[in-house]
Structures are given as C-alpha cells and as structure tokens.
Short mmCIF file of C-alpha atoms in Angstrom, two decimals:
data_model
loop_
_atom_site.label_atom_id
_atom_site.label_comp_id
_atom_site.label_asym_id
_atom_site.label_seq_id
_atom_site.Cartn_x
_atom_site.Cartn_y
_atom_site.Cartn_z
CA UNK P 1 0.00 0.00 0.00
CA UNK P 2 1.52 3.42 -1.09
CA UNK P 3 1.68 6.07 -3.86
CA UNK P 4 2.45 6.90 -7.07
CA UNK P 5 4.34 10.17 -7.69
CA UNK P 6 2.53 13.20 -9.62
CA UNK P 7 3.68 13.42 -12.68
CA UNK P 8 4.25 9.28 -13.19
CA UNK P 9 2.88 7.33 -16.19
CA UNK P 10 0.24 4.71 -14.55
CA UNK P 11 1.25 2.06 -16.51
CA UNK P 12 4.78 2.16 -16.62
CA UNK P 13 5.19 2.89 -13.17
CA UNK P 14 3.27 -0.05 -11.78
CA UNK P 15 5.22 -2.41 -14.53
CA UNK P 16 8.38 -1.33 -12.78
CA UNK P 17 7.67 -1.41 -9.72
CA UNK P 18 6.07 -5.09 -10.31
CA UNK P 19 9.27 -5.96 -12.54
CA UNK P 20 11.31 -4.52 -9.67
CA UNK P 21 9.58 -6.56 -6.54
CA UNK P 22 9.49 -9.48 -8.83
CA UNK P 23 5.83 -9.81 -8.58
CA UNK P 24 4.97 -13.05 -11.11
CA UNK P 25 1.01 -13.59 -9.65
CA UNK P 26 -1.21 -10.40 -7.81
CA UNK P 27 -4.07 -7.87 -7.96
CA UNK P 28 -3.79 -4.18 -8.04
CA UNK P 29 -6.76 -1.60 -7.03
CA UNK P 30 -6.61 2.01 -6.60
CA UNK P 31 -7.86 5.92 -6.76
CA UNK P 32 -6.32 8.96 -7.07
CA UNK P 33 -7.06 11.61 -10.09
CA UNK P 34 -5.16 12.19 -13.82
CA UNK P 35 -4.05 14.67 -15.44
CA UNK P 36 -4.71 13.03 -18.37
CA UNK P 37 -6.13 9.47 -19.16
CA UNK P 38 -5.66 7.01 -22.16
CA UNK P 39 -7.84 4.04 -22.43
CA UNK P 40 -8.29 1.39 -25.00
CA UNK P 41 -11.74 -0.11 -26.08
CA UNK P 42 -11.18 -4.03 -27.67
CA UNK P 43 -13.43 -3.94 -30.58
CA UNK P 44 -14.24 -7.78 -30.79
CA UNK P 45 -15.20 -7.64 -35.03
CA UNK P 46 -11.67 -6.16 -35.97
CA UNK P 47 -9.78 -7.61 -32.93
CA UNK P 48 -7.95 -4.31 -32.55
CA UNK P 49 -7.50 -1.80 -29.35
CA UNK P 50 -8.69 1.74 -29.61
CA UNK P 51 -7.73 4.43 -28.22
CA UNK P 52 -9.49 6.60 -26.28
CA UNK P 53 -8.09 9.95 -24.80
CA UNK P 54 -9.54 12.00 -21.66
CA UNK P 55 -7.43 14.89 -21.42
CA UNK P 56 -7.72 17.69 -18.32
CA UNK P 57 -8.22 16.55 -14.66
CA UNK P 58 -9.99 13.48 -13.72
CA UNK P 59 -10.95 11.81 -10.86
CA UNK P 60 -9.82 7.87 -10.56
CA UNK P 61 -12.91 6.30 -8.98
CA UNK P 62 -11.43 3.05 -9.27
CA UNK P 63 -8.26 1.11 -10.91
CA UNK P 64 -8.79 -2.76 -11.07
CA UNK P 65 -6.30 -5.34 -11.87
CA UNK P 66 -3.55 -8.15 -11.98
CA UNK P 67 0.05 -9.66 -12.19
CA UNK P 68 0.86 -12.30 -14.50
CA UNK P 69 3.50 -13.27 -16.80
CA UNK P 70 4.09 -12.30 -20.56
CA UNK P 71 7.00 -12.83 -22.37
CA UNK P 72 8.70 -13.94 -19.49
CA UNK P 73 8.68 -11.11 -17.70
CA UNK P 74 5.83 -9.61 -15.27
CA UNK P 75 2.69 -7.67 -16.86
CA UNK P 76 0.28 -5.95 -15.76
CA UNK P 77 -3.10 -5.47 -16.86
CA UNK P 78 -5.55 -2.75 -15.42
CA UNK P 79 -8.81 -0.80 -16.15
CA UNK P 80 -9.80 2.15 -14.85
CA UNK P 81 -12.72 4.11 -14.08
CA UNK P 82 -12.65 8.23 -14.41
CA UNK P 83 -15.10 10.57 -13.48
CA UNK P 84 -15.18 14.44 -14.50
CA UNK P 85 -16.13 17.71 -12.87
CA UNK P 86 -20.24 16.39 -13.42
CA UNK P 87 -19.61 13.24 -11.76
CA UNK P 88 -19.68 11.43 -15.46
CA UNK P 89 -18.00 8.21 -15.76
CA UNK P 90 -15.27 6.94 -18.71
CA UNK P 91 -12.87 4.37 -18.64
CA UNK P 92 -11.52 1.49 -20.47
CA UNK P 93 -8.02 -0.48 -20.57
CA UNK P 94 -5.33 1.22 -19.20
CA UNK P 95 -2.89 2.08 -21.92
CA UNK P 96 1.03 4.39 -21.90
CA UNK P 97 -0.36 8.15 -21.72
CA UNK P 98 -2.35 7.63 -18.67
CA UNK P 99 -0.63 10.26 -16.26
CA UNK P 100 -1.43 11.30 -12.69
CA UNK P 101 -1.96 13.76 -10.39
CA UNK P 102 -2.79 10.83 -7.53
CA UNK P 103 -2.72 7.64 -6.86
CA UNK P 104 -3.16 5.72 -3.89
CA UNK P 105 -2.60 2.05 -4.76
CA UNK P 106 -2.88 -1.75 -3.28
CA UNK P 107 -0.06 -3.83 -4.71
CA UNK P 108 -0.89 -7.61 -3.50
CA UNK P 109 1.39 -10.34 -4.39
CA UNK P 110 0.17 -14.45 -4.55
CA UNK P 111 1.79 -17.70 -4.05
CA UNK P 112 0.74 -20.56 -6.19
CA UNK P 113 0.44 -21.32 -9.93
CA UNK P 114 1.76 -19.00 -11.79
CA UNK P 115 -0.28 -17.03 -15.38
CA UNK P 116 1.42 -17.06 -18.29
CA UNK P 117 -0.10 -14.64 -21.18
CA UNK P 118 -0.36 -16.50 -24.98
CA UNK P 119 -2.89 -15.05 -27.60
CA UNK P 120 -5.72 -16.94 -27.85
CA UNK P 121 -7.39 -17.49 -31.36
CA UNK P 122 -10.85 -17.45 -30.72
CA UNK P 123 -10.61 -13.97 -28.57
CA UNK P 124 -7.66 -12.28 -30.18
CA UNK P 125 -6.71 -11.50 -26.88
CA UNK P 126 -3.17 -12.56 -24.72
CA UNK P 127 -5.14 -14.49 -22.56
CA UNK P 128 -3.17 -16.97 -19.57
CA UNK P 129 -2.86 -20.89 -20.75
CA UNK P 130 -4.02 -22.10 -18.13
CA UNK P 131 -5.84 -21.24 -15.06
CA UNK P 132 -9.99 -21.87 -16.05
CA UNK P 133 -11.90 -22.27 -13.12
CA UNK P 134 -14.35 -23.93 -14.47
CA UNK J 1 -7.42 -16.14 -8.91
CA UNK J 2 -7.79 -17.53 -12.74
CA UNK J 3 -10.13 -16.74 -15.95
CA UNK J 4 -13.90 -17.81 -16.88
CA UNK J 5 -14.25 -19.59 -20.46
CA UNK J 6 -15.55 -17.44 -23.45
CA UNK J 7 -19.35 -17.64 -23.19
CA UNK J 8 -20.29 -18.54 -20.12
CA UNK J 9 -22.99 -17.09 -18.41
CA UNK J 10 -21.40 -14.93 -15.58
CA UNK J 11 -24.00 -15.51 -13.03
CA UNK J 12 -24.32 -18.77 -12.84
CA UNK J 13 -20.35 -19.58 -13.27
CA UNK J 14 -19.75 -17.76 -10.30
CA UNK J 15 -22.22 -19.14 -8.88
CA UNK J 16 -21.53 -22.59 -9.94
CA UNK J 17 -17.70 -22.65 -8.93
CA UNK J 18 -18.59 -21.25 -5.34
CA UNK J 19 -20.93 -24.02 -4.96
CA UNK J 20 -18.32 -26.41 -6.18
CA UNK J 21 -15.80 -25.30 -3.81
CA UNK J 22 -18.22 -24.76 -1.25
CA UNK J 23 -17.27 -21.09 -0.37
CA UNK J 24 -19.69 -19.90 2.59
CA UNK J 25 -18.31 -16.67 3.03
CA UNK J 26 -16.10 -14.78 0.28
CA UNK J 27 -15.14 -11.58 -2.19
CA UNK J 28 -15.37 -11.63 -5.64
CA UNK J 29 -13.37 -8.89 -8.21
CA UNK J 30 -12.74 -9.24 -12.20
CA UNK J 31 -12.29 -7.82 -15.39
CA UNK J 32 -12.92 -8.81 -18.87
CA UNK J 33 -15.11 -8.12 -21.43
CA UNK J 34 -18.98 -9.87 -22.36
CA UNK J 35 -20.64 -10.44 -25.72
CA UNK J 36 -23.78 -9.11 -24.20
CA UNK J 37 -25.00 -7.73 -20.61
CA UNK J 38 -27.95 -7.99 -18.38
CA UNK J 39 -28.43 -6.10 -15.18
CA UNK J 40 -30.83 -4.43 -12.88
CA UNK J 41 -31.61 -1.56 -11.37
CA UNK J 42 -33.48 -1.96 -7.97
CA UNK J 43 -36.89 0.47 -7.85
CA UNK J 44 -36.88 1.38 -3.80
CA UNK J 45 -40.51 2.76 -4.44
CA UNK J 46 -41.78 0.01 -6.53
CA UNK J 47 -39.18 -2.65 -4.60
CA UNK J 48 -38.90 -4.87 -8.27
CA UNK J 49 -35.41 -5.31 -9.96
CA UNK J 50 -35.82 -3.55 -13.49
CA UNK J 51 -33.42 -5.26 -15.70
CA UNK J 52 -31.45 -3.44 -18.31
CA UNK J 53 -30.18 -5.09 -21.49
CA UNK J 54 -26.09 -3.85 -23.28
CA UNK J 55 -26.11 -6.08 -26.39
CA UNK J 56 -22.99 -6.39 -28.11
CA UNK J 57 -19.20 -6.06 -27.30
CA UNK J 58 -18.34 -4.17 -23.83
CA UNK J 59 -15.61 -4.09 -21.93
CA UNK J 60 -15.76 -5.05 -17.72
CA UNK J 61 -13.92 -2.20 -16.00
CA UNK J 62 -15.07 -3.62 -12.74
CA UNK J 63 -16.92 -6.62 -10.83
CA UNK J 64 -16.92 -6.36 -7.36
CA UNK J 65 -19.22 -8.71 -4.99
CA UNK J 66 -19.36 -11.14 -2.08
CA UNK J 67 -20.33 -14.77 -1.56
CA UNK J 68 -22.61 -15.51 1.19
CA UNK J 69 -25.57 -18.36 2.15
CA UNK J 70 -29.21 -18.15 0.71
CA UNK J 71 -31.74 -21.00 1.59
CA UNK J 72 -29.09 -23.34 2.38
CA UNK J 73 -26.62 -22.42 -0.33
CA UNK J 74 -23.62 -20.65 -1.34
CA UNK J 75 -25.22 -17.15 -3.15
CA UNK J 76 -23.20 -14.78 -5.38
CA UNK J 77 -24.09 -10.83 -5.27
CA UNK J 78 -22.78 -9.02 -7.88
CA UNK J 79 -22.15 -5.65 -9.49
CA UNK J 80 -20.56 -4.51 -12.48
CA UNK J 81 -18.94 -1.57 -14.40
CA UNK J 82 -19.21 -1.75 -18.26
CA UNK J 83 -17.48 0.47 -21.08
CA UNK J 84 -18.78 1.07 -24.47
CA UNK J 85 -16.40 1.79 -28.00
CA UNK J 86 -16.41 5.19 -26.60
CA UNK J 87 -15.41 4.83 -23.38
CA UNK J 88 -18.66 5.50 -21.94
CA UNK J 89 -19.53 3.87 -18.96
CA UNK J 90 -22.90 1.75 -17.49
CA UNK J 91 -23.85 -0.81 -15.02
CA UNK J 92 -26.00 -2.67 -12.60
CA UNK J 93 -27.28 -5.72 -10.74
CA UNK J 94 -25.70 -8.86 -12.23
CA UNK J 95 -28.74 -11.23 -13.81
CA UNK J 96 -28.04 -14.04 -15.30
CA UNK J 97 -27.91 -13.54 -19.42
CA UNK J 98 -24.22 -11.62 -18.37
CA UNK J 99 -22.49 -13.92 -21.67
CA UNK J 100 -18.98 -13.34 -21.47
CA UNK J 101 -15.76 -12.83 -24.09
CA UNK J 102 -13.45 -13.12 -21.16
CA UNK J 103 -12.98 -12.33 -17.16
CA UNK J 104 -9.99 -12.88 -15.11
CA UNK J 105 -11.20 -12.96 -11.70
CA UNK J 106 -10.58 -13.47 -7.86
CA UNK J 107 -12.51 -15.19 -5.69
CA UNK J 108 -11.02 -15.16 -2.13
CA UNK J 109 -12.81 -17.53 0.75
CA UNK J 110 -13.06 -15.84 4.61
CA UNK J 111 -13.24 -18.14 7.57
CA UNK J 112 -15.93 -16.86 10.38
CA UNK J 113 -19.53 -15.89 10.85
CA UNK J 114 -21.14 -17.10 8.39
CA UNK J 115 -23.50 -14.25 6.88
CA UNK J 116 -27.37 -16.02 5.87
CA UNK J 117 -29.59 -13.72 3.68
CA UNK J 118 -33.23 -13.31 4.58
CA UNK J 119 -35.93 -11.03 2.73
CA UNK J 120 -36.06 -7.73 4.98
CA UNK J 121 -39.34 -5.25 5.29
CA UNK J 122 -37.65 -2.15 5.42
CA UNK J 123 -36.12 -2.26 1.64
CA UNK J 124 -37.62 -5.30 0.32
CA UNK J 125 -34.11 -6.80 -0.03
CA UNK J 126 -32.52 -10.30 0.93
CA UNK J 127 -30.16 -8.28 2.91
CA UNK J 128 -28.21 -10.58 6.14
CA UNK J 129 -29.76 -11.51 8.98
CA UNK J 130 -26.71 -11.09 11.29
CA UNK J 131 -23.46 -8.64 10.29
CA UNK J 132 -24.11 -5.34 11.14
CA UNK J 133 -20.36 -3.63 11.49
CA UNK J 134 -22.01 -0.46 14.08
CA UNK G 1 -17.40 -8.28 6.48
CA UNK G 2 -20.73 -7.32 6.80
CA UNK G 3 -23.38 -4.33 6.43
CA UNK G 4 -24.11 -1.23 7.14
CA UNK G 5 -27.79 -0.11 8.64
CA UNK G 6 -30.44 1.57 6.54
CA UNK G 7 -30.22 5.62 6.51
CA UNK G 8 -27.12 5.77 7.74
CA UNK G 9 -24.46 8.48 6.62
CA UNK G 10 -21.72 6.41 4.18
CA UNK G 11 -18.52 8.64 5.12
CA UNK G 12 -19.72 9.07 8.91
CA UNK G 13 -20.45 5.45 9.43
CA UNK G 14 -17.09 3.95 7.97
CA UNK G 15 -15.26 7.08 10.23
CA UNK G 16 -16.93 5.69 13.11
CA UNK G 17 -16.20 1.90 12.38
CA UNK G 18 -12.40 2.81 11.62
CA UNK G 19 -11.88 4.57 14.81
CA UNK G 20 -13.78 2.52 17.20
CA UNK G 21 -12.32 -0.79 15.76
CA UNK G 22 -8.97 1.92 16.13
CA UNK G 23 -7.60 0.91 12.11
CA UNK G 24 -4.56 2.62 11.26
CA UNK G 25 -3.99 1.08 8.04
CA UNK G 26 -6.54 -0.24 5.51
CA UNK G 27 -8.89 -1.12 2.70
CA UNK G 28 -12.50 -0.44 2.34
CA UNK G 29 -14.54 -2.13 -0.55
CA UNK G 30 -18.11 -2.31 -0.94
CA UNK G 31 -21.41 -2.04 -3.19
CA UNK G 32 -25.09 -1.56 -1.93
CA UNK G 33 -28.05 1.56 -2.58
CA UNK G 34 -28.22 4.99 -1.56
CA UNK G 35 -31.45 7.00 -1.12
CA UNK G 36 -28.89 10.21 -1.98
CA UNK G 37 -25.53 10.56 -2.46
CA UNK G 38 -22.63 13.87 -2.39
CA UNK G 39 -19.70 13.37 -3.78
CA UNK G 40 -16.72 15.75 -5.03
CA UNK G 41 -15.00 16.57 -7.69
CA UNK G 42 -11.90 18.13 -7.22
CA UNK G 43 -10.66 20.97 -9.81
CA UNK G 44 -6.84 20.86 -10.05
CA UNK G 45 -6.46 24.39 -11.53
CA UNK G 46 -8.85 26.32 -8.37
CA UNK G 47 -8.10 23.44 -6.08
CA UNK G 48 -11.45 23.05 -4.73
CA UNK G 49 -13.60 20.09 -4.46
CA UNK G 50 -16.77 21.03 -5.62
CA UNK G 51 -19.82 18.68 -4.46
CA UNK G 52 -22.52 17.28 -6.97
CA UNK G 53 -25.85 15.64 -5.65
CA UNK G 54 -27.79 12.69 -6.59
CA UNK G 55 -31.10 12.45 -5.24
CA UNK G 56 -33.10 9.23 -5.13
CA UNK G 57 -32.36 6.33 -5.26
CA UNK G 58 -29.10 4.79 -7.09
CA UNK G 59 -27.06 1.46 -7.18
CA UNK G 60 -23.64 1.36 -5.51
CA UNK G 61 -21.70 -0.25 -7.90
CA UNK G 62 -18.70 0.30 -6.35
CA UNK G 63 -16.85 2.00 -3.38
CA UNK G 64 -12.83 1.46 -3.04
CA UNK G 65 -11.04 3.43 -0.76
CA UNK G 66 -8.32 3.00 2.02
CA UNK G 67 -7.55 4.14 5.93
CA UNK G 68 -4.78 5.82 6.93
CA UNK G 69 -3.93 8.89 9.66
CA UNK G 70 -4.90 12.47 9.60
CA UNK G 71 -4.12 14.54 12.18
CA UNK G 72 -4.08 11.85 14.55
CA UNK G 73 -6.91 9.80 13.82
CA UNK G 74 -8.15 7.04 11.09
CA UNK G 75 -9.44 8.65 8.37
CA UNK G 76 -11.50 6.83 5.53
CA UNK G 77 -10.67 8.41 1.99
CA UNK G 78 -13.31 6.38 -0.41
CA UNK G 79 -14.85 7.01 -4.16
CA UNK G 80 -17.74 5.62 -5.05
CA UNK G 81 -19.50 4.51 -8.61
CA UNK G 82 -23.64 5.16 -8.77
CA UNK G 83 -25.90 4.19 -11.30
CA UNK G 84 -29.24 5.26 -12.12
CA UNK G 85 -32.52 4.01 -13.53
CA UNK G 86 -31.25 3.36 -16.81
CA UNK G 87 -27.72 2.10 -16.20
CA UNK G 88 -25.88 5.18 -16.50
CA UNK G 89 -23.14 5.73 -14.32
CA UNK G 90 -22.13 8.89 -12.34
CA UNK G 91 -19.81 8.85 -9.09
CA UNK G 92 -16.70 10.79 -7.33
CA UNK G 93 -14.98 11.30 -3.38
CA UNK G 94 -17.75 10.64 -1.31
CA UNK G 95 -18.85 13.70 0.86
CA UNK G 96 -20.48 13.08 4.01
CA UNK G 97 -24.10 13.67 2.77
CA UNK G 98 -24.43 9.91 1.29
CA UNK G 99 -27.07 8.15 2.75
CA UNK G 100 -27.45 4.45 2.62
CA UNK G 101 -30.27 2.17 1.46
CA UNK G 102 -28.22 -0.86 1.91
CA UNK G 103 -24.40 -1.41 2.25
CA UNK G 104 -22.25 -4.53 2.13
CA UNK G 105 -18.70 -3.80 3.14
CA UNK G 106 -15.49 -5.21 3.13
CA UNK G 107 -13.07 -3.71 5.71
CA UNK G 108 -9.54 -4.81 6.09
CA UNK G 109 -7.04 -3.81 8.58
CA UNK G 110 -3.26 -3.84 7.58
CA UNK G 111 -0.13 -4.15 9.88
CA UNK G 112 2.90 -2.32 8.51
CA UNK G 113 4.25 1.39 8.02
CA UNK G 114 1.17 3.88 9.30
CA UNK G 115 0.79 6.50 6.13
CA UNK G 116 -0.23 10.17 7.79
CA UNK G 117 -1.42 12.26 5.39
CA UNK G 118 -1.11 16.11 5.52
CA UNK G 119 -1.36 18.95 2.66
CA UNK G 120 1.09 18.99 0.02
CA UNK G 121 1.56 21.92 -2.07
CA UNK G 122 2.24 20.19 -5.53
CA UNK G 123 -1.57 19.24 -5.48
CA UNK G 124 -3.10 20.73 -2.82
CA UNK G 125 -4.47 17.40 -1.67
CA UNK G 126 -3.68 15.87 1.60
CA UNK G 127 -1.65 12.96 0.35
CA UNK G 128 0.72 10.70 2.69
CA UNK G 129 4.32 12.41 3.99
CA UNK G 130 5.90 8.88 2.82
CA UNK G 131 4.88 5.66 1.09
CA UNK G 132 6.52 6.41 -2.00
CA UNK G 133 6.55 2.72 -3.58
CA UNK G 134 8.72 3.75 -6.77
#
C-alpha cells in the first residue's frame, strides 16, 4: 500500500515497480485523479484496441487489476474508471499516456500457480494458458 | 485467482464454482469483457429489480461482490462496471444472461460468521440476517 | 465483512467503524443503494472540491477506498460509482451527505508502516508524507 508520484505514467510505473519486486502472480486496485487518461476499447469484429483519450483533470474512482506473466517477464493489466467535474464516468483499458496527479494504490502479491499470457485465437486476446476455473 | 471460459454465463459460473468449492463466506473482483449484458436496477418505491439489457461487445472495467448463504446455499451478489467503443460507462445488478468474451477474476474464501440472507421489510431486499459492522 | 444499517451516513459510518475498531492502516470495498448521495469533484487548476448531488435512489456499484492517519486519527478516503434508472453511471470522493439504502462492506485492517497524510503543495491534496513505492 503506497503512492504513485505526480507526474508518473500509470502504466509504466506499476510495470516497474512489479518488474522490480518481482511480482509473477497479484491484484492491483486504486484511486487517485489524472491529469490526463488514455484508455483502449477491444473492438471484438476487428480484434484491434482503440484508443481513447480523456485529457484535463480526472478523478480515478477506481483502478482494477492483476500480475501475471508475458514474455517472461511480469505484466500488468488494469482498467480504470474516471469521473469528471459532473460526476460522469469513462474508462476502459489502461494504456502508456495515462498520467497522474494521484494515486493511492494496493499492490498484493500471490503464491501458487503461476499465469502465463499466450494469444488466444478465438478472442484475439493474450489471454493466460491455463488457469480456467471452471 | 484464474479466468472464466468465453461464453459462459457470468452468473451462474460464479455461482456454480462457489458451490463447487463450497465457499460460505467470500469476495469476488474481475475484469474482462462480455458479448452481451444484463443487469438491474433496484426500484426502492416500486421494490422490483428492473433489468437493463447492453447487447454487443463491452468491456468489464469492474466486478466487485461477495459470496454468502441463501436457503441453504452458497449465493453470489454481484455488481458490475461496463465500457462502451467510446469509453462510456454503465452498469448494474448482475442477472443471469451476463455472456462473457473473457474475465480474469478473484474469488477469495473468509473463515468466520457465516453471513445467511433473509428477505427484509424495510427495503424489500434479501439483505443478512446477522453482520451489522455499528 | 458485513453491512451497514439503513439511513445511515456512508462517510460518517465507515469514520466511526475505523476509529472505534482503532484501524490505522486499511482497505474499504463495498457495493449496496443509496437513497442520496454527495460526492466531489476536485478541480486541479482552483483546487477546490466542488460537491454534486444525486437524489433518489441509485445502485452502488462500487466503493474502493483506504484508511490511513490524519491529524491523529483514522481517516477513511473512499470514491464511489452510482448508477441510475437506466444504467448510467455517475460517481466521485464521497462527501459526508451519502445516505445508505443498503451497504455490504469489506473492511480490512493492515499491519505495517502507518501513512499520515497532511497537505502537500504540488496538489493541494492531503496525500501521505511517505509511502513512496517507486
């Protein structure tokens, strides 16, 4: 439990410090506000993220997440919820360009099997190879 | 912590895996992305759940919920936060007819009092008999 | 885990819970109703947060939020996610002002470094004095 620095790219500064603790398996959640926000939409016809850009000050209601492996190395993959000066709500898949004003954030790290990232055909998506629940 | 298969009903896999593992008491999160949505909206004059239908692609910017016993059995209560291909955001009441493109998700299981829901007169609710934190 | 009583105030009750239960360090997550909620938004170029309203009655889809100290006491910084009739979705800080229809909480106390937070003059917000994780 901590916080991110103004000024600090979401994104890349919770894949270093995950690469740096050597996190392979966790969850992230967190608030705070940006100063401005780029998302990604997955359009599921042309398999392709968009981008989405929220620039100005925004509050972060809410940042949802993991830890897992890609490419041998640990990823992390969050979404994030922003609201603006009428309490309206945007978000999507945290992409680079996301950069804050705040952010107080819950790093947790797990034991057990670990997620490894592959793209899937049927989704498009890097999806882990194992690891169904059901 | 692990991933739901493409097209499953989100309801009743949650549901199903709880009951499976026997989880009496427990937290849900996730993100991911559905095919097509179906939640509610609870009237508190007219105490019915209106249900709300998001066909199509969406992405999940946020489950968050809690396991807990209803007439004998392990009961899943979820909410969700859903983002459209511009980055607009809706939600509601999980119902079943929630068909999903993926979800990585984390269920954890608490030890202690176990927490029974009951319908309650005030709001109309199946709100927990016992658990009152003040 | 458990719930919060009918009409009570969503900021005041979790204050109460925190300080009583004496939680230095901590997570709040939850989803439930309100009969009205006040929340902020908080402008970065007057450095104000300026409440918005919403009367009636709207779905908690999410709250996420943390404890730490301020000036000497727990303090309970959460945002919260509403949605309306329809499925739209509005939110911000919650203000005290939000009053609950139902509530179902998670509250989790931490052991470890106790954040304080006090103003900073970067952002005018009262962030912590340390917990710098990068």
């Amino acid at each position: 439990m901590g916080q991110l620095p103004y000024g600090a790219d979401l994104h890349g500064e919770l894949t270093k410090i995950v690469r740096r603790e050597n996190i392979h398996l966790g969850r992230i959640s967190a608030l705070g506000a940006t100063t401005h926000a780029r998302v990604a939409y997955y359009d599921q016809n042309t398999r392709t993220y968009n981008p989405i850009e929220f620039p100005g000050g925004m509050e972060i209601l809410n940042i949802h997440g993991n830890v897992s492996m890609r490419d041998g190395e640990p990823f992390v993959h969050v979404h994030i919820l922003l609201g603006d000066a009428g309490g309206k709500i945007f978000g999507g898949h945290v992409l680079p360009g996301t950069i804050l004003y705040a952010c107080e954030v819950f790093i947790e790290e797990f034991e057990g099997q670990v997620l490894e990232r592959q793209q899937e055909k049927k989704t498009g998506l890097h999806l882990w190879k194992t690891g169904y629940l059901s």
